[in-house]
Amino acid sequence: SSLGVFVVNESTSLRSGPTHESNSLVRVRSGAKVNLLEKTNQFWWKVETNGQTGYIKAANLSSPEN
């Protein structure tokens, strides 16, 4: 279940795991909205976008209300 919608600040890669070494699954453009699934740790959050689930840096995600 989603913990809310977040906006991607800068275009980035959706990664298969919560590390820089993880495979890039797909590029996510700046301004894209993603569903937050889990605040995995302070650096990486698990999100879903366009039916794909992966990890994006928490610092690159903003609440749309801001």
PDB file of C-alpha atoms in Angstrom, residues 10-60:
ATOM      1  CA  GLU A  10      15.990  15.540 -10.707  1.00  0.00           C
ATOM      2  CA  SER A  11      15.891  12.827 -13.358  1.00  0.00           C
ATOM      3  CA  THR A  12      17.455   9.671 -12.011  1.00  0.00           C
ATOM      4  CA  SER A  13      17.553   5.900 -12.312  1.00  0.00           C
ATOM      5  CA  LEU A  14      15.091   3.582 -10.629  1.00  0.00           C
ATOM      6  CA  ARG A  15      17.402   0.968  -9.077  1.00  0.00           C
ATOM      7  CA  SER A  16      16.798  -2.700  -8.361  1.00  0.00           C
ATOM      8  CA  GLY A  17      18.159  -2.330  -4.816  1.00  0.00           C
ATOM      9  CA  PRO A  18      18.959   0.399  -2.286  1.00  0.00           C
ATOM     10  CA  THR A  19      22.555   0.968  -3.450  1.00  0.00           C
ATOM     11  CA  HIS A  20      24.414   2.804  -6.208  1.00  0.00           C
ATOM     12  CA  GLU A  21      25.766  -0.539  -7.421  1.00  0.00           C
ATOM     13  CA  SER A  22      22.274  -1.928  -8.054  1.00  0.00           C
ATOM     14  CA  ASN A  23      21.105  -2.301 -11.632  1.00  0.00           C
ATOM     15  CA  SER A  24      19.260   0.609 -13.189  1.00  0.00           C
ATOM     16  CA  LEU A  25      15.768  -0.539 -14.156  1.00  0.00           C
ATOM     17  CA  VAL A  26      14.507   2.566 -15.918  1.00  0.00           C
ATOM     18  CA  ARG A  27      15.123   6.318 -16.076  1.00  0.00           C
ATOM     19  CA  VAL A  28      12.684   8.466 -14.134  1.00  0.00           C
ATOM     20  CA  ARG A  29      12.279  12.026 -15.358  1.00  0.00           C
ATOM     21  CA  SER A  30      12.306  15.164 -13.284  1.00  0.00           C
ATOM     22  CA  GLY A  31       8.787  15.980 -12.089  1.00  0.00           C
ATOM     23  CA  ALA A  32       7.571  12.375 -12.317  1.00  0.00           C
ATOM     24  CA  LYS A  33       5.212  11.259  -9.577  1.00  0.00           C
ATOM     25  CA  VAL A  34       5.957   8.012  -7.768  1.00  0.00           C
ATOM     26  CA  ASN A  35       4.119   6.042  -5.091  1.00  0.00           C
ATOM     27  CA  LEU A  36       6.155   5.600  -1.924  1.00  0.00           C
ATOM     28  CA  LEU A  37       6.064   1.989  -0.730  1.00  0.00           C
ATOM     29  CA  GLU A  38       8.695   1.978   2.007  1.00  0.00           C
ATOM     30  CA  LYS A  39      11.160   4.325   3.668  1.00  0.00           C
ATOM     31  CA  THR A  40      13.829   1.660   3.390  1.00  0.00           C
ATOM     32  CA  ASN A  41      16.524   3.706   5.112  1.00  0.00           C
ATOM     33  CA  GLN A  42      17.612   7.332   5.389  1.00  0.00           C
ATOM     34  CA  PHE A  43      19.188   7.274   1.918  1.00  0.00           C
ATOM     35  CA  TRP A  44      16.961   5.098  -0.277  1.00  0.00           C
ATOM     36  CA  TRP A  45      13.204   4.747  -0.529  1.00  0.00           C
ATOM     37  CA  LYS A  46      11.261   2.017  -2.298  1.00  0.00           C
ATOM     38  CA  VAL A  47       8.813   3.392  -4.837  1.00  0.00           C
ATOM     39  CA  GLU A  48       6.526   2.283  -7.644  1.00  0.00           C
ATOM     40  CA  THR A  49       6.228   4.076 -10.971  1.00  0.00           C
ATOM     41  CA  ASN A  50       4.586   2.931 -14.198  1.00  0.00           C
ATOM     42  CA  GLY A  51       4.135  -0.558 -12.773  1.00  0.00           C
ATOM     43  CA  GLN A  52       7.807  -0.938 -11.876  1.00  0.00           C
ATOM     44  CA  THR A  53       9.078  -1.123  -8.319  1.00  0.00           C
ATOM     45  CA  GLY A  54      12.555  -0.043  -7.281  1.00  0.00           C
ATOM     46  CA  TYR A  55      14.612   2.374  -5.255  1.00  0.00           C
ATOM     47  CA  ILE A  56      15.305   6.095  -5.545  1.00  0.00           C
ATOM     48  CA  LYS A  57      17.419   8.269  -3.254  1.00  0.00           C
ATOM     49  CA  ALA A  58      15.225   9.795  -0.554  1.00  0.00           C
ATOM     50  CA  ALA A  59      16.951  13.164  -1.031  1.00  0.00           C
ATOM     51  CA  ASN A  60      15.666  13.245  -4.622  1.00  0.00           C
TER      52      ASN A  60
END
